[in-house]
Every structure is written in structure tokens, then in C-alpha cells.
Tab-separated table of C-alpha atoms in Angstrom:
chain	number	residue	atom	x	y	z
H	1	MET	CA	66.226	56.849	109.421
H	2	SER	CA	64.229	60.170	108.908
H	3	PHE	CA	64.549	62.925	111.795
H	4	ASP	CA	61.307	65.096	111.913
H	5	ILE	CA	62.023	67.422	114.729
H	6	SER	CA	58.473	68.661	114.400
H	7	SER	CA	57.016	65.564	116.028
H	8	LEU	CA	58.835	66.567	119.272
H	9	GLU	CA	56.854	69.902	119.460
H	10	ALA	CA	53.886	68.433	121.284
H	11	TYR	CA	56.055	67.269	124.153
H	12	LYS	CA	57.716	70.696	124.755
H	13	GLN	CA	56.260	70.703	128.088
H	14	ASP	CA	57.694	67.265	128.992
H	15	PHE	CA	61.194	68.346	128.054
H	16	ILE	CA	61.026	71.637	130.233
H	17	ASP	CA	59.752	69.924	133.243
H	18	GLY	CA	62.602	67.299	132.887
H	19	PHE	CA	65.259	69.549	132.338
H	20	LEU	CA	63.858	71.634	135.169
H	21	THR	CA	63.804	68.625	137.461
H	22	THR	CA	67.077	67.523	136.601
H	23	LEU	CA	68.428	70.875	137.341
H	24	SER	CA	67.010	71.240	140.487
H	25	ALA	CA	67.471	67.498	141.700
H	26	SER	CA	71.156	68.517	140.851
H	27	LEU	CA	71.339	71.721	142.711
H	28	LEU	CA	69.802	70.108	145.763
H	29	ALA	CA	71.845	67.308	145.959
H	30	LEU	CA	74.865	69.688	145.361
H	31	VAL	CA	74.249	71.664	148.507
H	32	LEU	CA	73.452	68.490	150.394
H	33	SER	CA	76.520	66.512	149.252
H	34	LEU	CA	78.612	69.438	149.809
H	35	ALA	CA	77.375	69.642	153.506
H	36	ILE	CA	77.811	65.950	154.026
H	37	GLY	CA	81.179	66.112	152.430
H	38	THR	CA	82.623	68.719	154.428
H	39	VAL	CA	81.679	67.178	157.646
H	40	ILE	CA	83.199	63.628	156.845
H	41	ALA	CA	86.163	65.209	155.783
H	42	VAL	CA	86.819	67.270	158.822
H	43	ILE	CA	85.644	64.197	161.056
H	44	ARG	CA	88.256	61.935	159.230
H	45	LEU	CA	91.127	64.424	159.975
H	46	SER	CA	90.113	65.028	163.520
H	47	ARG	CA	92.151	62.285	164.979
H	48	VAL	CA	89.603	61.254	167.188
H	49	ARG	CA	89.383	57.539	166.856
H	50	LEU	CA	85.884	56.953	166.689
H	51	LEU	CA	84.999	60.024	164.427
H	52	GLU	CA	88.061	59.001	162.075
H	53	TRP	CA	86.478	55.358	161.838
H	54	ILE	CA	82.981	56.810	161.124
H	55	GLY	CA	84.381	58.957	158.328
H	56	THR	CA	86.287	56.175	156.675
H	57	VAL	CA	83.487	53.984	157.129
H	58	TYR	CA	81.058	56.405	155.123
H	59	VAL	CA	83.306	57.220	152.522
H	60	GLU	CA	84.670	53.622	151.597
H	61	PHE	CA	81.193	51.962	151.857
H	62	PHE	CA	79.284	54.401	149.740
H	63	ARG	CA	81.526	55.251	146.968
H	64	ASN	CA	82.055	51.340	146.598
H	65	THR	CA	78.590	50.747	146.203
H	66	PRO	CA	76.253	51.539	143.170
H	67	LEU	CA	74.277	54.637	143.180
H	68	VAL	CA	71.385	52.525	141.883
H	69	ILE	CA	71.326	50.717	145.082
H	70	GLN	CA	71.120	53.667	147.370
H	71	VAL	CA	68.356	55.365	145.411
H	72	PHE	CA	66.469	52.130	145.387
H	73	PHE	CA	66.744	52.017	149.214
H	74	PHE	CA	65.230	55.270	149.533
H	75	ALA	CA	62.745	54.869	147.009
H	76	MET	CA	61.541	51.245	147.425
H	77	GLY	CA	63.402	49.939	150.876
H	78	LEU	CA	61.960	52.930	153.151
H	79	PRO	CA	58.416	52.417	151.627
H	80	SER	CA	58.649	48.893	152.540
H	81	ILE	CA	58.633	49.311	156.237
H	82	GLY	CA	56.011	51.915	155.892
H	83	ILE	CA	58.033	55.312	155.196
H	84	ASP	CA	56.772	56.926	152.211
H	85	ILE	CA	58.742	59.384	150.479
H	86	SER	CA	58.331	60.969	146.758
H	87	GLU	CA	60.409	59.816	144.050
H	88	PHE	CA	62.015	63.155	143.780
H	89	THR	CA	62.918	63.409	147.363
H	90	ALA	CA	64.429	59.476	147.526
H	91	GLY	CA	66.485	60.421	144.354
H	92	ALA	CA	67.995	63.541	145.559
H	93	ILE	CA	68.796	61.973	148.974
H	94	GLY	CA	70.527	59.175	147.394
H	95	LEU	CA	72.418	61.379	145.106
H	96	SER	CA	73.415	63.426	148.117
H	97	ILE	CA	74.660	60.710	150.186
H	98	TYR	CA	76.701	58.918	147.227
H	99	THR	CA	78.032	62.334	145.971
H	100	GLY	CA	78.964	63.376	149.712
H	101	ALA	CA	81.579	60.336	149.886
H	102	PHE	CA	83.597	61.429	146.799
H	103	ILE	CA	83.454	65.218	148.044
H	104	ALA	CA	84.499	64.240	151.385
H	105	GLU	CA	87.739	62.787	149.706
H	106	ALA	CA	88.066	65.764	147.334
H	107	ILE	CA	87.713	68.285	150.374
H	108	ARG	CA	90.372	65.933	152.461
H	109	GLY	CA	92.737	66.370	149.815
H	110	GLY	CA	92.511	69.779	149.687
H	111	ILE	CA	92.848	70.250	153.761
H	112	GLN	CA	95.808	67.767	153.748
H	113	SER	CA	97.384	69.857	150.852
H	114	VAL	CA	97.652	73.139	153.219
H	115	PRO	CA	100.826	72.907	155.045
H	116	SER	CA	100.502	71.461	158.602
H	117	GLY	CA	102.479	74.300	159.839
H	118	GLN	CA	99.209	76.778	159.590
H	119	MET	CA	97.400	74.244	161.782
H	120	GLU	CA	100.004	74.318	164.458
H	121	ALA	CA	100.652	78.115	164.089
H	122	SER	CA	96.812	78.784	164.601
H	123	ARG	CA	96.728	76.448	167.669
H	124	SER	CA	99.745	77.886	169.263
H	125	SER	CA	97.944	81.620	168.695
H	126	GLY	CA	95.183	80.271	170.945
H	127	MET	CA	92.542	79.087	168.375
H	128	THR	CA	90.672	75.849	168.986
H	129	TYR	CA	90.772	72.902	166.630
H	130	VAL	CA	87.330	74.206	165.038
H	131	GLN	CA	88.321	77.817	164.913
H	132	ALA	CA	91.549	77.005	163.104
H	133	MET	CA	89.846	74.655	160.572
H	134	ARG	CA	87.049	77.545	160.417
H	135	PHE	CA	89.064	80.643	159.815
H	136	VAL	CA	92.435	79.254	158.452
H	137	ILE	CA	92.288	75.831	157.156
H	138	LEU	CA	89.130	75.583	155.053
H	139	PRO	CA	88.837	78.746	153.348
H	140	GLN	CA	92.371	77.901	151.892
H	141	ALA	CA	91.703	74.171	151.058
H	142	PHE	CA	88.167	75.413	149.447
H	143	LYS	CA	90.242	77.385	146.529
H	144	LEU	CA	92.121	73.859	145.731
H	145	VAL	CA	89.151	71.998	146.040
H	146	ILE	CA	87.076	73.903	143.418
H	147	PRO	CA	88.325	72.007	140.358
H	148	PRO	CA	87.428	68.532	141.630
H	149	LEU	CA	83.965	69.859	143.312
H	150	GLY	CA	83.157	71.022	139.627
H	151	ASN	CA	83.884	67.651	138.378
H	152	GLN	CA	81.436	66.207	140.986
H	153	PHE	CA	79.155	68.731	140.011
H	154	ILE	CA	79.182	67.339	136.542
H	155	ASN	CA	78.774	63.822	137.449
H	156	LEU	CA	76.048	64.831	139.738
H	157	VAL	CA	74.018	66.245	136.715
H	158	LYS	CA	74.845	63.139	134.869
H	159	ASN	CA	74.052	60.853	137.612
H	160	SER	CA	70.765	62.848	138.295
H	161	SER	CA	69.560	60.346	135.490
H	162	VAL	CA	68.959	57.609	137.966
H	163	LEU	CA	65.821	59.680	138.920
H	164	ALA	CA	64.565	58.351	135.560
H	165	ILE	CA	64.568	54.556	137.002
H	166	ILE	CA	62.255	55.499	140.194
H	167	ALA	CA	60.000	57.668	137.949
H	168	GLY	CA	61.182	60.863	139.302
H	169	GLY	CA	60.306	62.985	136.147
H	170	ASP	CA	63.753	64.118	135.420
H	171	LEU	CA	65.256	64.552	132.020
H	172	MET	CA	65.934	61.269	131.174
H	173	TYR	CA	62.796	60.231	132.252
H	174	ALA	CA	60.804	62.616	129.737
H	175	ALA	CA	63.177	60.799	126.852
H	176	ASP	CA	61.704	57.624	128.032
H	177	ILE	CA	57.883	58.784	127.892
H	178	VAL	CA	58.461	60.836	124.751
H	179	SER	CA	60.274	57.850	123.153
H	180	SER	CA	57.882	55.378	123.748
H	181	GLN	CA	54.982	57.522	122.573
H	182	THR	CA	56.178	58.804	119.222
H	183	PHE	CA	58.638	55.932	118.521
H	184	GLN	CA	61.141	58.597	117.718
H	185	ILE	CA	63.659	57.068	119.828
H	186	ASN	CA	67.001	58.358	118.578
H	187	LEU	CA	65.749	61.687	117.464
H	188	THR	CA	64.389	62.132	121.257
H	189	TYR	CA	67.678	60.731	122.539
H	190	ILE	CA	69.759	62.989	120.685
H	191	PHE	CA	67.785	66.003	121.635
H	192	VAL	CA	67.976	65.195	125.203
H	193	ALA	CA	71.415	64.589	124.831
H	194	LEU	CA	71.933	68.091	123.492
H	195	LEU	CA	69.912	69.053	126.541
H	196	TYR	CA	72.336	67.772	128.802
H	197	LEU	CA	75.405	68.954	127.183
H	198	VAL	CA	74.006	72.460	127.539
H	199	ILE	CA	74.388	71.948	131.221
H	200	THR	CA	77.567	70.018	131.201
H	201	LEU	CA	79.714	71.247	128.622
H	202	PRO	CA	79.845	74.824	129.760
H	203	LEU	CA	80.790	73.497	133.315
H	204	SER	CA	83.763	70.986	131.779
H	205	TYR	CA	85.128	74.129	130.104
H	206	GLY	CA	84.915	76.159	133.365
H	207	VAL	CA	86.514	73.413	135.480
H	208	ASN	CA	89.424	73.163	132.665
H	209	ARG	CA	89.971	76.709	132.317
H	210	LEU	CA	90.046	77.261	136.175
H	211	GLU	CA	92.433	74.183	136.898
H	212	ARG	CA	94.794	75.728	134.256
H	213	HIS	CA	94.352	79.153	135.887
H	214	LEU	CA	95.188	77.311	139.464
H	215	ALA	CA	97.828	75.490	137.839
H	216	GLN	CA	99.815	78.865	137.304
H	217	THR	CA	99.049	80.876	140.282
H	218	VAL	CA	99.097	77.940	143.126
W	1	MET	CA	61.994	42.337	157.903
W	2	ASP	CA	61.980	39.314	155.872
W	3	LEU	CA	65.212	37.231	156.506
W	4	GLN	CA	63.915	34.133	155.728
W	5	ASN	CA	63.360	34.801	152.057
W	6	THR	CA	66.459	37.140	151.762
W	7	PHE	CA	68.816	34.158	152.810
W	8	SER	CA	67.099	31.340	151.257
W	9	SER	CA	69.094	28.981	149.302
W	10	THR	CA	66.746	29.977	146.200
W	11	SER	CA	67.248	33.466	146.836
W	12	LEU	CA	71.019	33.262	147.166
W	13	SER	CA	71.519	31.139	144.244
W	14	PHE	CA	69.249	33.462	142.037
W	15	LEU	CA	71.416	36.150	143.280
W	16	LEU	CA	74.843	34.303	142.684
W	17	GLU	CA	73.784	33.870	138.895
W	18	GLY	CA	73.326	37.571	138.576
W	19	PHE	CA	76.485	38.263	140.139
W	20	LEU	CA	77.964	36.189	137.464
W	21	VAL	CA	76.425	38.092	134.802
W	22	THR	CA	77.395	41.603	136.339
W	23	LEU	CA	81.258	40.205	136.410
W	24	GLN	CA	81.204	38.887	132.916
W	25	VAL	CA	79.686	42.144	131.510
W	26	ALA	CA	82.121	44.170	133.515
W	27	LEU	CA	84.977	41.980	132.535
W	28	PHE	CA	84.371	42.521	128.847
W	29	ALA	CA	83.768	45.978	128.931
W	30	ILE	CA	86.877	46.847	131.027
W	31	LEU	CA	88.857	44.695	128.407
W	32	LEU	CA	87.477	46.815	125.520
W	33	SER	CA	87.409	50.217	126.832
W	34	PHE	CA	91.250	49.602	128.129
W	35	ILE	CA	92.014	48.857	124.543
W	36	PHE	CA	90.009	51.434	123.164
W	37	GLY	CA	90.699	53.824	125.623
W	38	ILE	CA	94.096	53.796	124.960
W	39	LEU	CA	93.916	54.240	121.390
W	40	LEU	CA	91.589	57.237	121.836
W	41	GLY	CA	93.920	58.891	124.154
W	42	VAL	CA	97.038	58.300	122.082
W	43	CYS	CA	95.068	59.733	119.263
W	44	ARG	CA	94.236	62.654	121.101
W	45	TYR	CA	97.528	63.113	122.212
W	46	THR	CA	99.167	62.976	118.824
W	47	ARG	CA	97.964	66.226	117.586
W	48	VAL	CA	97.576	64.757	113.989
W	49	PRO	CA	94.989	67.123	113.014
W	50	LEU	CA	92.417	64.817	111.931
W	51	LEU	CA	92.754	62.072	114.385
W	52	SER	CA	92.852	64.490	117.636
W	53	HIS	CA	90.060	66.603	116.561
W	54	LEU	CA	87.802	63.605	115.858
W	55	ALA	CA	89.032	61.865	119.299
W	56	THR	CA	88.547	65.006	121.255
W	57	ALA	CA	84.828	65.516	119.992
W	58	TYR	CA	84.132	61.952	120.765
W	59	ILE	CA	85.833	62.418	124.304
W	60	GLU	CA	84.137	65.634	125.116
W	61	ILE	CA	80.539	64.592	124.034
W	62	VAL	CA	80.251	61.153	125.272
W	63	ARG	CA	81.787	61.919	128.742
W	64	ASN	CA	79.326	64.800	129.402
W	65	LEU	CA	76.462	62.601	128.834
W	66	PRO	CA	74.715	60.464	131.179
W	67	LEU	CA	75.529	56.666	131.149
W	68	LEU	CA	72.089	55.760	131.301
W	69	LEU	CA	71.115	57.696	128.240
W	70	ILE	CA	73.866	55.533	126.493
W	71	ILE	CA	72.644	52.540	127.726
W	72	PHE	CA	69.317	53.209	126.552
W	73	PHE	CA	70.597	54.156	123.153
W	74	GLY	CA	72.547	50.970	122.854
W	75	TYR	CA	69.331	48.920	123.291
W	76	PHE	CA	66.186	50.856	121.919
W	77	GLY	CA	68.334	53.429	119.782
W	78	LEU	CA	70.562	50.782	117.863
W	79	ARG	CA	67.358	48.767	117.674
W	80	GLU	CA	65.553	51.532	115.791
W	81	TRP	CA	68.083	51.631	113.538
W	82	GLY	CA	67.874	47.792	112.391
W	83	LEU	CA	70.636	46.575	114.771
W	84	LYS	CA	69.112	44.346	117.246
W	85	LEU	CA	71.945	43.517	119.838
W	86	PRO	CA	71.164	40.736	122.597
W	87	VAL	CA	70.579	42.579	125.920
W	88	THR	CA	74.098	41.496	127.404
W	89	LEU	CA	76.125	42.472	124.427
W	90	SER	CA	74.340	46.097	123.829
W	91	VAL	CA	75.051	46.550	128.006
W	92	ILE	CA	79.016	45.787	127.039
W	93	VAL	CA	78.788	47.907	123.961
W	94	SER	CA	77.238	51.007	125.917
W	95	MET	CA	79.712	50.645	128.673
W	96	THR	CA	82.544	50.564	126.256
W	97	LEU	CA	81.397	53.459	124.491
W	98	PHE	CA	81.174	55.400	127.898
W	99	THR	CA	84.184	54.103	129.703
W	100	SER	CA	86.672	54.008	126.609
W	101	ALA	CA	86.135	58.217	126.507
W	102	LEU	CA	87.020	58.405	130.367
W	103	VAL	CA	89.914	55.949	130.078
W	104	ALA	CA	91.280	58.230	127.109
W	105	GLU	CA	91.191	61.289	129.405
W	106	ILE	CA	93.363	59.480	131.798
W	107	VAL	CA	95.509	58.309	129.151
W	108	ARG	CA	96.150	61.559	127.909
W	109	SER	CA	96.992	63.574	131.202
W	110	GLY	CA	99.232	60.337	131.827
W	111	LEU	CA	101.131	61.061	128.597
W	112	ASN	CA	101.193	64.602	129.249
W	113	SER	CA	102.806	64.338	132.510
W	114	VAL	CA	105.744	62.724	130.857
W	115	ASP	CA	108.471	65.511	130.898
W	116	LYS	CA	108.749	67.198	127.563
W	117	GLY	CA	112.687	67.244	127.804
W	118	LEU	CA	112.548	63.397	127.646
W	119	VAL	CA	110.648	63.629	124.460
W	120	GLU	CA	113.167	66.177	122.781
W	121	ALA	CA	115.955	64.342	124.064
W	122	SER	CA	114.642	61.160	122.671
W	123	ARG	CA	113.882	62.994	119.235
W	124	SER	CA	117.342	64.582	119.008
W	125	GLN	CA	118.803	61.298	119.477
W	126	GLY	CA	117.252	60.295	116.410
W	127	PHE	CA	114.006	58.272	117.361
W	128	THR	CA	110.975	59.193	115.178
W	129	TYR	CA	107.996	60.524	116.579
W	130	ILE	CA	106.334	57.138	116.630
W	131	GLN	CA	109.227	55.522	118.275
W	132	THR	CA	109.742	58.271	121.087
W	133	LEU	CA	106.088	57.340	121.715
W	134	ARG	CA	106.369	53.804	121.837
W	135	HIS	CA	109.763	53.310	123.858
W	136	ILE	CA	109.463	56.579	126.061
W	137	VAL	CA	106.095	58.432	126.361
W	138	LEU	CA	103.910	55.288	126.686
W	139	PRO	CA	105.848	53.088	129.142
W	140	LEU	CA	106.556	56.051	131.343
W	141	GLY	CA	102.954	57.671	131.035
W	142	LEU	CA	100.725	54.373	131.120
W	143	LYS	CA	102.385	53.645	134.749
W	144	ARG	CA	100.943	56.737	136.275
W	145	THR	CA	97.441	56.045	134.782
W	146	ILE	CA	97.010	52.911	136.887
W	147	PRO	CA	95.590	54.095	140.008
W	148	PRO	CA	92.977	56.353	137.953
W	149	MET	CA	92.163	53.598	135.729
W	150	VAL	CA	91.362	51.260	138.252
W	151	SER	CA	88.933	53.550	140.051
W	152	GLN	CA	87.553	54.148	136.544
W	153	PHE	CA	86.862	50.168	136.233
W	154	ILE	CA	85.460	50.147	139.885
W	155	SER	CA	82.734	52.746	138.705
W	156	LEU	CA	82.255	50.459	135.621
W	157	ILE	CA	81.392	47.686	137.967
W	158	LYS	CA	78.897	49.636	140.059
W	159	ASP	CA	77.590	51.187	136.725
W	160	THR	CA	76.476	47.573	135.532
W	161	SER	CA	73.775	48.144	137.927
W	162	LEU	CA	72.134	50.793	135.710
W	163	ALA	CA	71.511	48.159	133.178
W	164	VAL	CA	68.367	47.226	135.477
W	165	VAL	CA	66.509	49.612	133.217
W	166	ILE	CA	66.837	47.220	130.028
W	167	SER	CA	66.367	44.034	132.366
W	168	LEU	CA	69.773	42.993	132.052
W	169	PRO	CA	69.732	39.664	134.304
W	170	GLU	CA	72.572	41.105	136.418
W	171	MET	CA	72.871	41.361	140.331
W	172	THR	CA	70.689	44.186	140.769
W	173	HIS	CA	68.120	43.152	138.617
W	174	ASN	CA	67.822	39.699	140.377
W	175	ALA	CA	67.678	41.067	143.848
W	176	GLN	CA	64.817	43.495	142.430
W	177	ILE	CA	62.621	40.103	141.346
W	178	ILE	CA	63.159	38.649	144.659
W	179	TYR	CA	62.031	41.456	146.728
W	180	ASN	CA	59.095	42.147	144.167
W	181	LYS	CA	57.973	38.825	145.106
W	182	HIS	CA	58.732	39.114	149.049
W	183	TYR	CA	58.067	42.785	149.802
W	184	ASN	CA	59.508	42.621	153.367
W	185	ALA	CA	62.867	41.510	152.157
W	186	THR	CA	63.341	44.579	150.303
W	187	ILE	CA	65.668	46.451	152.811
W	188	PRO	CA	67.673	43.079	153.685
W	189	MET	CA	68.215	42.281	150.167
W	190	LEU	CA	69.202	45.719	149.014
W	191	ILE	CA	71.780	45.930	151.939
W	192	LEU	CA	73.095	42.478	150.764
W	193	VAL	CA	73.329	43.426	147.362
W	194	ALA	CA	75.522	46.578	148.343
W	195	LEU	CA	77.785	44.410	150.449
W	196	VAL	CA	78.467	42.023	147.532
W	197	TYR	CA	79.373	45.127	145.541
W	198	PHE	CA	81.326	46.644	148.279
W	199	ILE	CA	83.695	43.705	148.810
W	200	VAL	CA	84.703	43.359	145.092
W	201	ASN	CA	85.143	47.132	144.664
W	202	TYR	CA	86.764	47.934	148.014
W	203	SER	CA	89.302	44.855	147.631
W	204	LEU	CA	89.857	46.245	144.322
W	205	SER	CA	90.771	49.649	145.269
W	206	ARG	CA	92.855	48.010	148.234
W	207	ALA	CA	94.847	46.447	145.699
W	208	SER	CA	95.533	49.282	143.509
W	209	ARG	CA	96.611	51.468	146.429
W	210	ARG	CA	99.336	48.988	147.445
W	211	LEU	CA	100.420	48.570	143.478
W	212	GLU	CA	100.397	52.498	143.333
W	213	LYS	CA	102.875	52.512	146.590
W	214	LYS	CA	105.182	49.801	144.904
W	215	LEU	CA	105.376	51.783	141.614
W	216	ILE	CA	105.917	54.906	143.058
W	217	GLY	CA	107.515	54.409	146.382
């Protein structure tokens, strides 16, 4: 077991590209899954039977099936019926749909923890349901939802490694390429693990601090 | 859409073989990470300096890494260090290394949720620290960990599909072999496999919700 870190130097660009791809896939999926999650959470609480049902089916189906299958659906399923999308897009869409289900649950939990009197008060002062949601309930709910959303983002960064399976050019993919060319397998893995920790550890730490802070103030 | 090859008896029995591998790997990994997770979580909770620091370092590093990286390590990495595990065993090891860290966090927060007054009361009754842990903190704290632990194990069942990267012959891998042969069966095959995972995991989560209501309500 000898670690010669200089053997990785030639692959600097692979690691940089992979790191940036992991970051951009995670950020893109975060934005998309926040949008999906908010819509699904709101329709699940709408008390319109059909919408509620659609929301429930979405959440239960996507969080109980593997991310890999969802990503394969976009990366291999769609091309099989003539719809070609890039590996990166397939990965980002798969990640967003999967994470959207978890974010929907987090947001629903946040909305439900806002006392129901607030909705009644807003409605009785003349706001529509949508207005009440937008101006009264959601702003309060988002505050409670920040820590679980932070955790979902950490998961998103880790889960973006599925891009490697469909040759999506992310950090894990770089690890795969470099380790198979240098035969320095564990050295490469340890280096890549450190790069993941550079993203996830500060996030974890931030979420923990925030959680403790909120526990004292709310 | 090639439904004929999706639902042919050859395809279905090959898929079933994969499903059994998925279940087998998941069951062993669940059992092992349950045991190691509780041990790690208790180590972290106790605040015995060395033990608790080691457990904390392990938990914080491992749970912030992608499982895929750990699966690669468990197969190719250990091989480089001269430990050639069969693929099934290497997946069980990787899954256990990863899930134990997450179970440990669940256990720790369960134990922390036990009222400090109860711990003090039991110590002042003359219980030793170990006795307090064993008779008060563990039974009360672990009860609350059941629902989050079940969702963790559902994640584990889903995540066995990541082992497709090292060709573990589990359900996703076998499905892939089928649709590589019958290209037009790709979408129906993926939907079928998704439904199998869904049925297993959804039933588990329903059962855990019912259990939770029974324990708390």
C-alpha cells in the first residue's frame, strides 16, 4: 500500500470537471426539486380530492422506488422510444423527481405545523386560499423547513453520484476513470471522498447549527 | 413497446432470481447495520472520550459520503488491498458500513430524547451508569427509533440497486440484461421493476406507520 499523490496530478482537469458537474447537477436538481416539492405539498393539502390523490401517489411512488431506476428511465428508457436527452439532463431530471418527493414531505410537515387558526383568520379576512398560502402560511412554514431541506440537499449531493452510472461526467465518474487508468484505486477514492466532504461537511455542520438555533428560538 | 418480452416467463423468472438476491443482500445488511448501528450510536451517546470521538468521526465521515463510493471501495478498493470478497459479500459489507452510520445517528437522537430527569433519578436511586443505560435509557430511547429506522432500511432496499455498478445479479441488474437484449422492452421493464420495489417498500412503510401509532397512541 503506497500512496503517491503526484500520480494523480495529470488528472487534475478530470477532478475539476467532475467536481463542477457534481455541483451543477446538485444545484440544478435542488431548484427543480424545490419547485416540484412545493407544488406537490400544496396540492396534497388543498382538500381537492383529485389533487390530493395525485400528490399522494407522486410522493409514495417516487420515494419508494430506487433513484437508479428513475435515472435509468430518463437515460435509457426515453432513448428507447426515440427521445434522446444528454446523460447530464437525464441525471438531473431523475434526481429532481426523486428528491421532489422527499422535499414535498418536508414542506408538508412545515405547513402543517403552522397553526390552523392562521389559515382560518386569513380566509375570514378576505384572502383566497392561494393568497393565504402565499402570504401567510408558506413564509412561516419555510423557516421550519430549512433544516430538513438542508438535509435533502446533502442527500442530493451524495445522490448525484448516480450520474457516474450513466457516464454523466460527475465526480464519482472521474474517480472511476482515473482509478482505472492509474491503478491507484484507493488513493483516487480517498481523494474523491475528500472532495465530497468539502461540499457535504460544511452543509451538515450548518444544518446542525441551524437546527439547534431554531430549537431555542421557535 | 415490447410487452411480450417483458412478461415472458423467461424474463419474469430471471427477474425473480434478481429479486431474491436483492432481498438476501438487503436482509443481511439490515441485520448487520442494525447491530453495528446500535453499538456505534451507544458509543457516541456515552461520552466515554475515546469511544465517543472515534464513533463520531466514523459517523460524520461515512454519512457525508455517497454510498456509491463506498460500494466501489468495498469491491475494487478492498481488492487493491488484497481482500477479494465475492460481489454479494462486498455489497453487504459496503451497505453495512454506510447504513450503520445513519442508524447510529437515529439511535443517538432516540437516546438523547429520553428525559434527563429520568437518568438523574435512576442514578440517584443507586443504579450504575451501565445499569441506567440498560434498564432506562435504551428501552425508552430505542422505542422511538423504530419509524426512522424503518425508513432507513427502506432506503437500503432501494439502494441495493446501486450495486448494478459492480454487476451484483440483483433485480435492477437482471432487468438491465433483459432490456439490453430486447431494446423495446426498456420502458415496460423499468416500470415493472419500479413497481416491485414500490410494493415491497410501501408495504413496509405502511406497517411501520401502524406500529408507530400503536406504540405512541
